[in-house]
Amino acid sequence: MSKKPLILGIETSCDETAASIISENDRGNPIVLANIVSSQEDVHKQFGGVVPELAARSHIEKIDWIVKKAIDNSGIRINELDAIASTAGPGLIVCLSVGLSFGKALAASLNKPFIAVNHLEGHALSPMLNSKLNYPYLLLLISGGHSQYLGVKNLGKYKRLGTTIDDAIGEAFDKTAKLLGIEFPGGPQIEVLAKKGDPNKYNLPKPIFNKGGCNLSFAGLKTAILKISKEIKNDQEKFNLAASFQKTIIEILQKKTKIAFTEFERQIKPKEKKFVVAGGVAANKEIRGMLIKICKEENYEPIFPSIELCGDNAAMIAMVGLEKFKLKKFDELDYPAKPRWALDEDALFLKGAGVKL
Ligand code: KG4
Ligand code: ZN
């Protein structure tokens, strides 16, 4: 029996310091041997958002023991590793540099291949850690920095079908939470508060709902929440606004996902209809429920990462590393950190004033 690959993944693109070791079982399915994630919530709480300099410092303080802990927990010896994969972008350059340099140095000292990973590709492949998934598939990537519909044709081959023209969905959740006086990171708390509120209490705008294909926009929604939040007098009104906000997001995603299904079929012409939802916001159960329902209606197979692999982690980075390792797609040690790194590099930049849809 040939030795199964052992891949170390390292993630430091934003405010999670993470390391993971994955391998494969005899059937060729990935197995997670260790998955360590250390969040910096306490570092950034008092500032209401991620402070890049503090995030980078915290990565520097923690990276050695997080990687050591992943190796110890996995039960392997460091020199048994077959490759080291680090996130190279997109993200905060001062943060990316920590995990990228650490990964390169370790690869050089062990004389093992180094693999640079796109963080977004990590999210895109994250469901492979718990379900069988073949290309092509439709991906809805909803995180703190990105909101996109993509046709995933193969490893490294993406066709963007739609994107946000302003804020990402996670950002809209976090900003709404901040306006409601919820501590950073507030996105997940909106889901909790929404359970206690009336979703029909406020009629909120749905920007570009009836135009722009499956492109998305949330900036107008944020402005409306800002106005209403100034008049909130008690907790019940706060719950009602959280519920109305979440319901509006769900209505937008419901309509835009149906358009994305049509675009996916038209542009990618898949044999099977598979729909992957990944990124931090994919942990939201109400959003999951609605997407599962429309998949049933439209004969799509819905595929989600497990809840703990929706947010940033290094198992998903190791997963991309494993796929690239099998294809011998290695990178040089001068690979740069890339603060901007789109999955579909041919797609037009669609942000800011004057965007034509
Ligand atoms: O993928 P992720 O961990 O980091 C990025 O790559 O951005 O996503 C983080 C985002 C945050 O904006 C957070 O508020 C949001 O995901 N999020 C949620 C939930 N859990 C995390 N948003 C809505 N409902 C949730 N349950
Ligand atoms: Zn992420």
Tab-separated table of C-alpha atoms and ligand atoms in Angstrom:
chain	number	residue	atom	x	y	z
A	1	MET	CA	0.000	0.000	0.000
A	2	SER	CA	1.502	3.384	-1.010
A	3	LYS	CA	1.984	6.081	1.599
A	4	LYS	CA	-0.950	8.476	1.847
A	5	PRO	CA	-0.069	12.161	1.424
A	6	LEU	CA	0.181	14.210	4.615
A	7	ILE	CA	-0.467	17.909	4.040
A	8	LEU	CA	-0.077	20.789	6.489
A	9	GLY	CA	-2.369	23.781	5.841
A	10	ILE	CA	-1.736	27.225	7.367
A	11	GLU	CA	-4.244	30.101	7.413
A	12	THR	CA	-3.598	33.680	8.620
A	13	SER	CA	-5.405	35.862	6.043
A	14	CYS	CA	-7.541	37.797	8.550
A	15	ASP	CA	-8.298	37.259	12.244
A	16	GLU	CA	-7.999	33.484	12.654
A	17	THR	CA	-4.633	31.786	13.182
A	18	ALA	CA	-5.120	28.222	12.003
A	19	ALA	CA	-3.201	25.050	11.156
A	20	SER	CA	-4.484	21.668	10.036
A	21	ILE	CA	-3.134	18.333	8.882
A	22	ILE	CA	-5.091	16.232	6.450
A	23	SER	CA	-4.511	12.959	4.659
A	24	GLU	CA	-6.578	10.410	2.707
A	25	ASN	CA	-8.169	7.101	3.654
A	26	ASP	CA	-7.894	3.912	1.580
A	27	ARG	CA	-10.893	4.959	-0.529
A	28	GLY	CA	-9.173	8.207	-1.473
A	29	ASN	CA	-11.424	10.392	0.698
A	30	PRO	CA	-9.782	13.221	2.673
A	31	ILE	CA	-9.443	12.786	6.441
A	32	VAL	CA	-8.726	15.564	8.922
A	33	LEU	CA	-6.047	14.493	11.432
A	34	ALA	CA	-5.873	17.845	13.234
A	35	ASN	CA	-7.667	21.164	12.847
A	36	ILE	CA	-6.654	24.004	15.188
A	37	VAL	CA	-8.287	27.428	14.919
A	38	SER	CA	-7.471	30.293	17.248
A	39	SER	CA	-9.761	33.289	16.875
A	40	GLN	CA	-8.756	36.848	17.830
A	41	GLU	CA	-12.230	38.020	18.870
A	42	ASP	CA	-10.946	39.369	22.179
A	43	VAL	CA	-8.163	41.366	20.465
A	44	HIS	CA	-10.569	43.241	18.149
A	45	LYS	CA	-13.765	43.440	20.239
A	46	GLN	CA	-12.986	46.822	21.792
A	47	PHE	CA	-12.421	48.342	18.315
A	48	GLY	CA	-15.612	46.966	16.743
A	49	GLY	CA	-13.707	45.391	13.815
A	50	VAL	CA	-10.405	43.812	12.771
A	51	VAL	CA	-7.339	46.051	13.295
A	52	PRO	CA	-4.727	44.774	10.766
A	53	GLU	CA	-1.608	45.625	12.805
A	54	LEU	CA	-2.990	43.917	15.935
A	55	ALA	CA	-4.159	40.931	13.897
A	56	ALA	CA	-0.683	40.479	12.393
A	57	ARG	CA	0.986	40.729	15.823
A	58	SER	CA	-1.356	38.125	17.211
A	59	HIS	CA	-0.584	35.756	14.281
A	60	ILE	CA	3.148	36.215	14.935
A	61	GLU	CA	2.687	35.401	18.636
A	62	LYS	CA	0.615	32.280	17.975
A	63	ILE	CA	1.729	30.706	14.698
A	64	ASP	CA	4.535	28.521	16.160
A	65	TRP	CA	2.446	26.830	18.827
A	66	ILE	CA	-0.652	26.519	16.627
A	67	VAL	CA	1.381	24.600	14.013
A	68	LYS	CA	3.098	22.560	16.751
A	69	LYS	CA	-0.278	21.756	18.304
A	70	ALA	CA	-1.644	20.594	14.928
A	71	ILE	CA	1.369	18.293	14.470
A	72	ASP	CA	1.107	16.946	18.045
A	73	ASN	CA	-2.665	16.371	17.773
A	74	SER	CA	-2.333	14.560	14.452
A	75	GLY	CA	0.101	12.031	15.907
A	76	ILE	CA	2.550	12.407	13.006
A	77	ARG	CA	6.190	13.499	13.028
A	78	ILE	CA	6.972	16.797	11.298
A	79	ASN	CA	9.341	15.214	8.772
A	80	GLU	CA	6.576	12.861	7.607
A	81	LEU	CA	4.768	15.824	5.998
A	82	ASP	CA	4.650	15.658	2.180
A	83	ALA	CA	3.864	19.337	1.503
A	84	ILE	CA	3.113	22.633	3.232
A	85	ALA	CA	0.221	24.770	1.958
A	86	SER	CA	-0.279	28.368	3.124
A	87	THR	CA	-2.919	30.952	2.268
A	88	ALA	CA	-1.261	33.537	-0.035
A	89	GLY	CA	-4.354	35.722	-0.571
A	90	PRO	CA	-6.733	37.443	-0.701
A	91	GLY	CA	-6.632	39.143	2.694
A	92	LEU	CA	-4.725	41.647	4.813
A	93	ILE	CA	-1.135	41.746	3.539
A	94	VAL	CA	0.417	42.046	7.007
A	95	CYS	CA	-1.567	38.998	8.133
A	96	LEU	CA	-1.031	36.903	4.994
A	97	SER	CA	2.725	37.454	5.244
A	98	VAL	CA	2.899	35.685	8.621
A	99	GLY	CA	1.454	32.318	7.528
A	100	LEU	CA	2.994	32.540	4.071
A	101	SER	CA	6.530	33.142	5.379
A	102	PHE	CA	6.115	30.494	8.070
A	103	GLY	CA	4.945	27.928	5.506
A	104	LYS	CA	7.762	28.732	3.072
A	105	ALA	CA	10.404	28.545	5.828
A	106	LEU	CA	9.084	25.189	7.049
A	107	ALA	CA	8.948	23.804	3.494
A	108	ALA	CA	12.535	24.952	2.864
A	109	SER	CA	13.857	23.509	6.111
A	110	LEU	CA	12.136	20.141	5.550
A	111	ASN	CA	13.001	20.178	1.844
A	112	LYS	CA	9.327	19.557	0.973
A	113	PRO	CA	7.150	21.228	-1.713
A	114	PHE	CA	5.440	24.517	-0.923
A	115	ILE	CA	1.896	25.253	-2.165
A	116	ALA	CA	0.355	28.763	-2.250
A	117	VAL	CA	-3.414	28.645	-1.722
A	118	ASN	CA	-6.186	31.082	-2.609
A	119	HIS	CA	-8.296	31.463	0.568
A	120	LEU	CA	-11.483	31.618	-1.534
A	121	GLU	CA	-10.580	28.335	-3.224
A	122	GLY	CA	-10.279	26.929	0.303
A	123	HIS	CA	-13.914	27.902	0.972
A	124	ALA	CA	-14.895	26.567	-2.482
A	125	LEU	CA	-13.419	23.122	-1.741
A	126	SER	CA	-14.333	23.005	1.977
A	127	PRO	CA	-17.342	20.637	1.449
A	128	MET	CA	-14.926	18.022	0.014
A	129	LEU	CA	-13.813	17.420	3.613
A	130	ASN	CA	-17.166	15.846	4.426
A	131	SER	CA	-18.890	14.942	1.127
A	132	LYS	CA	-17.998	13.487	-2.236
A	133	LEU	CA	-17.893	16.356	-4.709
A	134	ASN	CA	-17.060	16.274	-8.403
A	135	TYR	CA	-16.642	19.169	-10.820
A	136	PRO	CA	-18.432	21.115	-12.161
A	137	TYR	CA	-20.681	22.695	-9.539
A	138	LEU	CA	-22.350	25.989	-8.789
A	139	LEU	CA	-20.839	27.794	-5.796
A	140	LEU	CA	-22.385	30.501	-3.657
A	141	LEU	CA	-19.532	31.954	-1.628
A	142	ILE	CA	-20.839	34.099	1.225
A	143	SER	CA	-18.239	35.360	3.681
A	144	GLY	CA	-17.180	38.531	5.461
A	145	GLY	CA	-15.322	39.853	2.426
A	146	HIS	CA	-16.967	38.171	-0.578
A	147	SER	CA	-20.390	37.345	-2.004
A	148	GLN	CA	-20.262	35.611	-5.360
A	149	TYR	CA	-21.922	33.011	-7.544
A	150	LEU	CA	-19.266	31.009	-9.416
A	151	GLY	CA	-19.299	28.081	-11.802
A	152	VAL	CA	-16.519	25.812	-10.494
A	153	LYS	CA	-15.277	23.993	-13.598
A	154	ASN	CA	-12.183	22.381	-12.097
A	155	LEU	CA	-9.381	23.034	-9.609
A	156	GLY	CA	-8.313	26.635	-10.287
A	157	LYS	CA	-10.936	27.095	-13.035
A	158	TYR	CA	-13.758	29.427	-12.094
A	159	LYS	CA	-16.371	31.369	-14.027
A	160	ARG	CA	-17.909	34.210	-12.043
A	161	LEU	CA	-21.643	34.424	-12.706
A	162	GLY	CA	-22.512	37.168	-10.220
A	163	THR	CA	-20.920	39.224	-7.458
A	164	THR	CA	-21.749	41.935	-4.965
A	165	ILE	CA	-21.255	45.414	-6.354
A	166	ASP	CA	-20.687	46.870	-2.857
A	167	ASP	CA	-20.782	45.139	0.557
A	168	ALA	CA	-20.391	41.397	1.172
A	169	ILE	CA	-23.278	39.618	2.946
A	170	GLY	CA	-21.180	38.895	6.057
A	171	GLU	CA	-20.221	42.570	6.147
A	172	ALA	CA	-23.937	43.520	5.978
A	173	PHE	CA	-24.646	41.163	8.910
A	174	ASP	CA	-21.719	42.616	10.902
A	175	LYS	CA	-22.637	46.254	10.177
A	176	THR	CA	-26.295	45.645	11.071
A	177	ALA	CA	-25.166	44.017	14.315
A	178	LYS	CA	-22.969	47.023	15.123
A	179	LEU	CA	-25.882	49.423	14.506
A	180	LEU	CA	-27.993	47.325	16.888
A	181	GLY	CA	-25.286	47.635	19.554
A	182	ILE	CA	-24.116	43.997	19.331
A	183	GLU	CA	-20.434	43.331	20.072
A	184	PHE	CA	-18.056	42.368	17.219
A	185	PRO	CA	-18.250	39.892	15.539
A	186	GLY	CA	-22.022	40.365	15.556
A	187	GLY	CA	-23.111	38.510	12.385
A	188	PRO	CA	-23.905	35.193	14.092
A	189	GLN	CA	-25.804	37.053	16.857
A	190	ILE	CA	-28.268	38.491	14.315
A	191	GLU	CA	-29.450	34.936	13.635
A	192	VAL	CA	-30.034	34.420	17.373
A	193	LEU	CA	-31.891	37.729	17.905
A	194	ALA	CA	-33.948	37.291	14.726
A	195	LYS	CA	-35.628	34.228	16.302
A	196	LYS	CA	-37.295	36.525	18.864
A	197	GLY	CA	-38.475	39.164	16.360
A	198	ASP	CA	-41.237	39.766	13.815
A	199	PRO	CA	-39.673	39.554	10.307
A	200	ASN	CA	-42.565	41.494	8.774
A	201	LYS	CA	-42.254	44.546	11.022
A	202	TYR	CA	-39.986	46.579	8.734
A	203	ASN	CA	-40.110	46.763	4.953
A	204	LEU	CA	-36.448	47.082	3.923
A	205	PRO	CA	-35.051	47.833	0.440
A	206	LYS	CA	-33.731	45.100	-1.839
A	207	PRO	CA	-31.193	46.852	-4.091
A	208	ILE	CA	-30.934	45.602	-7.729
A	209	PHE	CA	-33.612	42.960	-6.955
A	210	ASN	CA	-35.178	43.256	-10.398
A	211	LYS	CA	-32.069	43.878	-12.480
A	212	GLY	CA	-28.383	42.985	-12.728
A	213	GLY	CA	-28.795	39.200	-13.228
A	214	CYS	CA	-27.411	37.358	-10.209
A	215	ASN	CA	-25.263	40.286	-9.075
A	216	LEU	CA	-25.926	41.445	-5.518
A	217	SER	CA	-26.009	44.739	-3.608
A	218	PHE	CA	-26.429	45.432	0.110
A	219	ALA	CA	-25.270	49.030	0.643
A	220	GLY	CA	-28.820	50.482	0.378
A	221	LEU	CA	-30.037	47.989	2.934
A	222	LYS	CA	-27.362	49.142	5.378
A	223	THR	CA	-28.400	52.793	4.925
A	224	ALA	CA	-32.032	51.896	5.686
A	225	ILE	CA	-30.997	49.982	8.834
A	226	LEU	CA	-28.905	52.966	9.946
A	227	LYS	CA	-31.975	55.239	9.785
A	228	ILE	CA	-34.327	52.839	11.571
A	229	SER	CA	-31.786	51.835	14.233
A	230	LYS	CA	-31.698	55.456	15.486
A	231	GLU	CA	-35.377	55.148	16.468
A	232	ILE	CA	-35.172	51.801	18.228
A	233	LYS	CA	-36.575	52.151	21.757
A	234	ASN	CA	-36.550	48.659	23.236
A	235	ASP	CA	-35.273	45.107	22.835
A	236	GLN	CA	-38.371	43.889	21.009
A	237	GLU	CA	-37.887	46.528	18.296
A	238	LYS	CA	-34.246	45.460	18.042
A	239	PHE	CA	-35.300	41.816	17.568
A	240	ASN	CA	-37.864	42.888	14.951
A	241	LEU	CA	-35.206	44.779	12.978
A	242	ALA	CA	-32.781	41.815	13.144
A	243	ALA	CA	-35.557	39.494	11.922
A	244	SER	CA	-36.635	41.882	9.141
A	245	PHE	CA	-33.010	42.275	8.005
A	246	GLN	CA	-32.426	38.506	7.884
A	247	LYS	CA	-35.718	37.954	6.038
A	248	THR	CA	-34.709	40.580	3.430
A	249	ILE	CA	-31.324	38.888	2.896
A	250	ILE	CA	-33.134	35.564	2.462
A	251	GLU	CA	-35.540	37.020	-0.108
A	252	ILE	CA	-32.639	38.527	-2.070
A	253	LEU	CA	-30.680	35.248	-2.026
A	254	GLN	CA	-33.769	33.246	-2.981
A	255	LYS	CA	-34.394	35.305	-6.100
A	256	LYS	CA	-30.724	35.678	-7.105
A	257	THR	CA	-29.942	31.978	-6.574
A	258	LYS	CA	-32.708	30.988	-8.997
A	259	ILE	CA	-31.147	33.324	-11.583
A	260	ALA	CA	-27.710	31.826	-10.821
A	261	PHE	CA	-29.135	28.311	-11.448
A	262	THR	CA	-30.233	29.420	-14.943
A	263	GLU	CA	-26.892	31.122	-15.654
A	264	PHE	CA	-24.946	28.073	-14.434
A	265	GLU	CA	-26.913	25.782	-16.746
A	266	ARG	CA	-26.587	28.186	-19.685
A	267	GLN	CA	-22.881	28.983	-19.308
A	268	ILE	CA	-21.391	25.783	-17.835
A	269	LYS	CA	-23.831	23.161	-19.215
A	270	PRO	CA	-23.335	20.694	-16.319
A	271	LYS	CA	-24.461	17.057	-16.505
A	272	GLU	CA	-25.495	17.129	-12.838
A	273	LYS	CA	-27.029	20.020	-10.921
A	274	LYS	CA	-24.975	20.532	-7.733
A	275	PHE	CA	-25.073	23.642	-5.552
A	276	VAL	CA	-22.360	24.294	-2.945
A	277	VAL	CA	-22.783	27.042	-0.352
A	278	ALA	CA	-19.613	27.991	1.556
A	279	GLY	CA	-18.085	30.770	3.678
A	280	GLY	CA	-18.908	32.089	7.161
A	281	VAL	CA	-22.520	33.062	6.334
A	282	ALA	CA	-23.239	29.480	5.169
A	283	ALA	CA	-23.428	28.671	8.894
A	284	ASN	CA	-26.734	30.606	9.094
A	285	LYS	CA	-29.475	27.987	9.501
A	286	GLU	CA	-32.313	30.139	8.131
A	287	ILE	CA	-30.320	30.847	4.961
A	288	ARG	CA	-29.413	27.146	4.676
A	289	GLY	CA	-33.075	26.159	5.083
A	290	MET	CA	-34.272	28.458	2.291
A	291	LEU	CA	-31.472	27.339	-0.074
A	292	ILE	CA	-32.232	23.656	0.591
A	293	LYS	CA	-35.908	24.350	-0.183
A	294	ILE	CA	-35.214	25.975	-3.545
A	295	CYS	CA	-32.764	23.194	-4.436
A	296	LYS	CA	-35.622	20.721	-3.932
A	297	GLU	CA	-37.891	22.802	-6.170
A	298	GLU	CA	-35.265	23.141	-8.919
A	299	ASN	CA	-33.770	19.608	-8.710
A	300	TYR	CA	-30.370	20.699	-7.407
A	301	GLU	CA	-28.340	18.749	-4.868
A	302	PRO	CA	-27.501	21.158	-1.997
A	303	ILE	CA	-24.007	20.671	-0.491
A	304	PHE	CA	-22.715	22.521	2.591
A	305	PRO	CA	-19.484	22.279	4.577
A	306	SER	CA	-20.013	21.142	8.171
A	307	ILE	CA	-20.890	24.154	10.377
A	308	GLU	CA	-17.386	24.309	11.960
A	309	LEU	CA	-15.767	24.435	8.503
A	310	CYS	CA	-17.900	27.365	7.236
A	311	GLY	CA	-15.784	30.014	8.976
A	312	ASP	CA	-12.069	30.474	8.329
A	313	ASN	CA	-9.982	27.383	9.050
A	314	ALA	CA	-6.831	25.674	7.783
A	315	ALA	CA	-8.398	22.282	6.925
A	316	MET	CA	-9.868	23.906	3.803
A	317	ILE	CA	-6.416	25.306	2.933
A	318	ALA	CA	-4.886	21.851	3.387
A	319	MET	CA	-7.715	20.465	1.184
A	320	VAL	CA	-6.643	22.704	-1.716
A	321	GLY	CA	-3.038	21.730	-0.882
A	322	LEU	CA	-3.951	18.037	-1.174
A	323	GLU	CA	-5.643	18.514	-4.558
A	324	LYS	CA	-2.659	20.499	-5.878
A	325	PHE	CA	-0.191	18.010	-4.388
A	326	LYS	CA	-1.825	15.152	-6.311
A	327	LEU	CA	-1.385	17.157	-9.520
A	328	LYS	CA	2.184	18.171	-8.518
A	329	LYS	CA	1.196	21.836	-8.701
A	330	PHE	CA	3.891	23.330	-6.482
A	331	ASP	CA	4.983	26.941	-6.027
A	332	GLU	CA	8.331	28.681	-5.722
A	333	LEU	CA	9.494	30.133	-2.416
A	334	ASP	CA	9.309	33.684	-3.827
A	335	TYR	CA	5.520	33.390	-4.301
A	336	PRO	CA	4.096	36.798	-3.250
A	337	ALA	CA	1.298	37.580	-0.794
A	338	LYS	CA	-1.686	38.751	-2.872
A	339	PRO	CA	-4.099	41.043	-0.971
A	340	ARG	CA	-6.411	40.881	-4.027
A	341	TRP	CA	-6.758	37.530	-5.758
A	342	ALA	CA	-9.984	36.798	-7.617
A	343	LEU	CA	-10.987	33.214	-8.381
A	344	ASP	CA	-12.042	34.265	-11.874
A	345	GLU	CA	-9.266	36.650	-12.878
A	346	ASP	CA	-10.952	37.389	-16.233
A	347	ALA	CA	-14.133	38.752	-14.620
A	348	LEU	CA	-14.698	42.515	-14.728
A	349	PHE	CA	-14.169	44.597	-11.591
A	350	LEU	CA	-17.746	45.409	-10.528
A	351	LYS	CA	-17.522	47.720	-7.554
A	352	GLY	CA	-18.132	51.365	-6.741
A	353	ALA	CA	-20.029	54.268	-8.236
A	354	GLY	CA	-20.881	54.095	-11.913
A	355	VAL	CA	-21.051	50.304	-12.137
A	356	LYS	CA	-23.178	49.357	-15.156
A	357	LEU	CA	-25.255	46.201	-14.759
B	1	KG4	O1	-15.604	32.985	5.933
B	1	KG4	P1	-15.449	33.838	7.137
B	1	KG4	O2	-15.155	33.172	8.448
B	1	KG4	O3	-14.346	34.911	6.934
B	1	KG4	C1	-14.093	35.546	5.728
B	1	KG4	O4	-13.364	34.938	4.884
B	1	KG4	O5	-14.640	36.637	5.565
B	1	KG4	O6	-16.800	34.669	7.264
B	1	KG4	C2	-17.024	35.538	8.332
B	1	KG4	C3	-18.374	36.201	8.159
B	1	KG4	C4	-18.585	37.320	9.159
B	1	KG4	O7	-19.039	38.465	8.476
B	1	KG4	C5	-19.657	36.744	10.082
B	1	KG4	O8	-20.478	37.724	10.658
B	1	KG4	C6	-20.444	35.877	9.140
B	1	KG4	O9	-19.439	35.257	8.343
B	1	KG4	N1	-21.234	34.859	9.860
B	1	KG4	C7	-22.583	34.815	9.860
B	1	KG4	C8	-22.940	33.708	10.675
B	1	KG4	N2	-21.791	33.120	11.123
B	1	KG4	C9	-20.746	33.836	10.607
B	1	KG4	N3	-23.490	35.592	9.276
B	1	KG4	C10	-24.793	35.282	9.466
B	1	KG4	N4	-25.214	34.254	10.229
B	1	KG4	C11	-24.330	33.445	10.849
B	1	KG4	N5	-24.759	32.427	11.608
B	2	ZN	ZN	-12.917	33.208	4.686
